[in-house]
Amino acid sequence: MRGDVQLGLGVRARAHLRAHRRRSSRRADGGVPAGLV
């Protein structure tokens, strides 16, 4: 079950990063620190 939880979190994180990158790419100021991405 541990693996399942980790897998679910990984998929969620990946989708979140994708959406976040898309959102930040729209901004010209690039106010998101590289550490978060």
PDB file of C-alpha atoms in Angstrom:
ATOM      1  CA  MET A   1       0.000   0.000   0.000  1.00  0.00           C
ATOM      2  CA  ARG A   2       2.908   2.293   0.658  1.00  0.00           C
ATOM      3  CA  GLY A   3       3.920   2.117  -2.990  1.00  0.00           C
ATOM      4  CA  ASP A   4       0.375   2.965  -4.056  1.00  0.00           C
ATOM      5  CA  VAL A   5       0.347   6.066  -1.888  1.00  0.00           C
ATOM      6  CA  GLN A   6       3.725   7.187  -3.209  1.00  0.00           C
ATOM      7  CA  LEU A   7       2.590   6.593  -6.772  1.00  0.00           C
ATOM      8  CA  GLY A   8      -0.563   8.655  -6.208  1.00  0.00           C
ATOM      9  CA  LEU A   9       1.440  11.480  -4.684  1.00  0.00           C
ATOM     10  CA  GLY A  10       3.907  11.393  -7.577  1.00  0.00           C
ATOM     11  CA  VAL A  11       1.148  11.663 -10.159  1.00  0.00           C
ATOM     12  CA  ARG A  12      -0.473  14.499  -8.234  1.00  0.00           C
ATOM     13  CA  ALA A  13       2.822  16.349  -7.860  1.00  0.00           C
ATOM     14  CA  ARG A  14       3.565  15.919 -11.557  1.00  0.00           C
ATOM     15  CA  ALA A  15       0.191  17.334 -12.573  1.00  0.00           C
ATOM     16  CA  HIS A  16       0.604  20.186 -10.096  1.00  0.00           C
ATOM     17  CA  LEU A  17       4.067  21.055 -11.399  1.00  0.00           C
ATOM     18  CA  ARG A  18       2.767  21.005 -14.946  1.00  0.00           C
ATOM     19  CA  ALA A  19      -0.065  23.397 -14.133  1.00  0.00           C
ATOM     20  CA  HIS A  20       2.279  25.577 -12.077  1.00  0.00           C
ATOM     21  CA  ARG A  21       4.842  25.809 -14.883  1.00  0.00           C
ATOM     22  CA  ARG A  22       2.126  26.747 -17.353  1.00  0.00           C
ATOM     23  CA  ARG A  23       0.855  29.438 -15.005  1.00  0.00           C
ATOM     24  CA  SER A  24       4.322  30.861 -14.284  1.00  0.00           C
ATOM     25  CA  SER A  25       5.291  30.793 -17.957  1.00  0.00           C
ATOM     26  CA  ARG A  26       2.419  33.192 -18.644  1.00  0.00           C
ATOM     27  CA  ARG A  27       3.914  35.686 -16.207  1.00  0.00           C
ATOM     28  CA  ALA A  28       6.627  37.908 -17.625  1.00  0.00           C
ATOM     29  CA  ASP A  29       8.029  38.764 -14.172  1.00  0.00           C
ATOM     30  CA  GLY A  30       8.753  35.087 -13.318  1.00  0.00           C
ATOM     31  CA  GLY A  31       8.010  35.652  -9.629  1.00  0.00           C
ATOM     32  CA  VAL A  32       8.268  31.918  -8.825  1.00  0.00           C
ATOM     33  CA  PRO A  33      11.640  30.902  -7.340  1.00  0.00           C
ATOM     34  CA  ALA A  34      13.443  28.142  -9.244  1.00  0.00           C
ATOM     35  CA  GLY A  35      13.592  26.128  -5.995  1.00  0.00           C
ATOM     36  CA  LEU A  36       9.840  25.588  -6.072  1.00  0.00           C
ATOM     37  CA  VAL A  37       9.897  24.386  -9.653  1.00  0.00           C
TER      38      VAL A  37
END
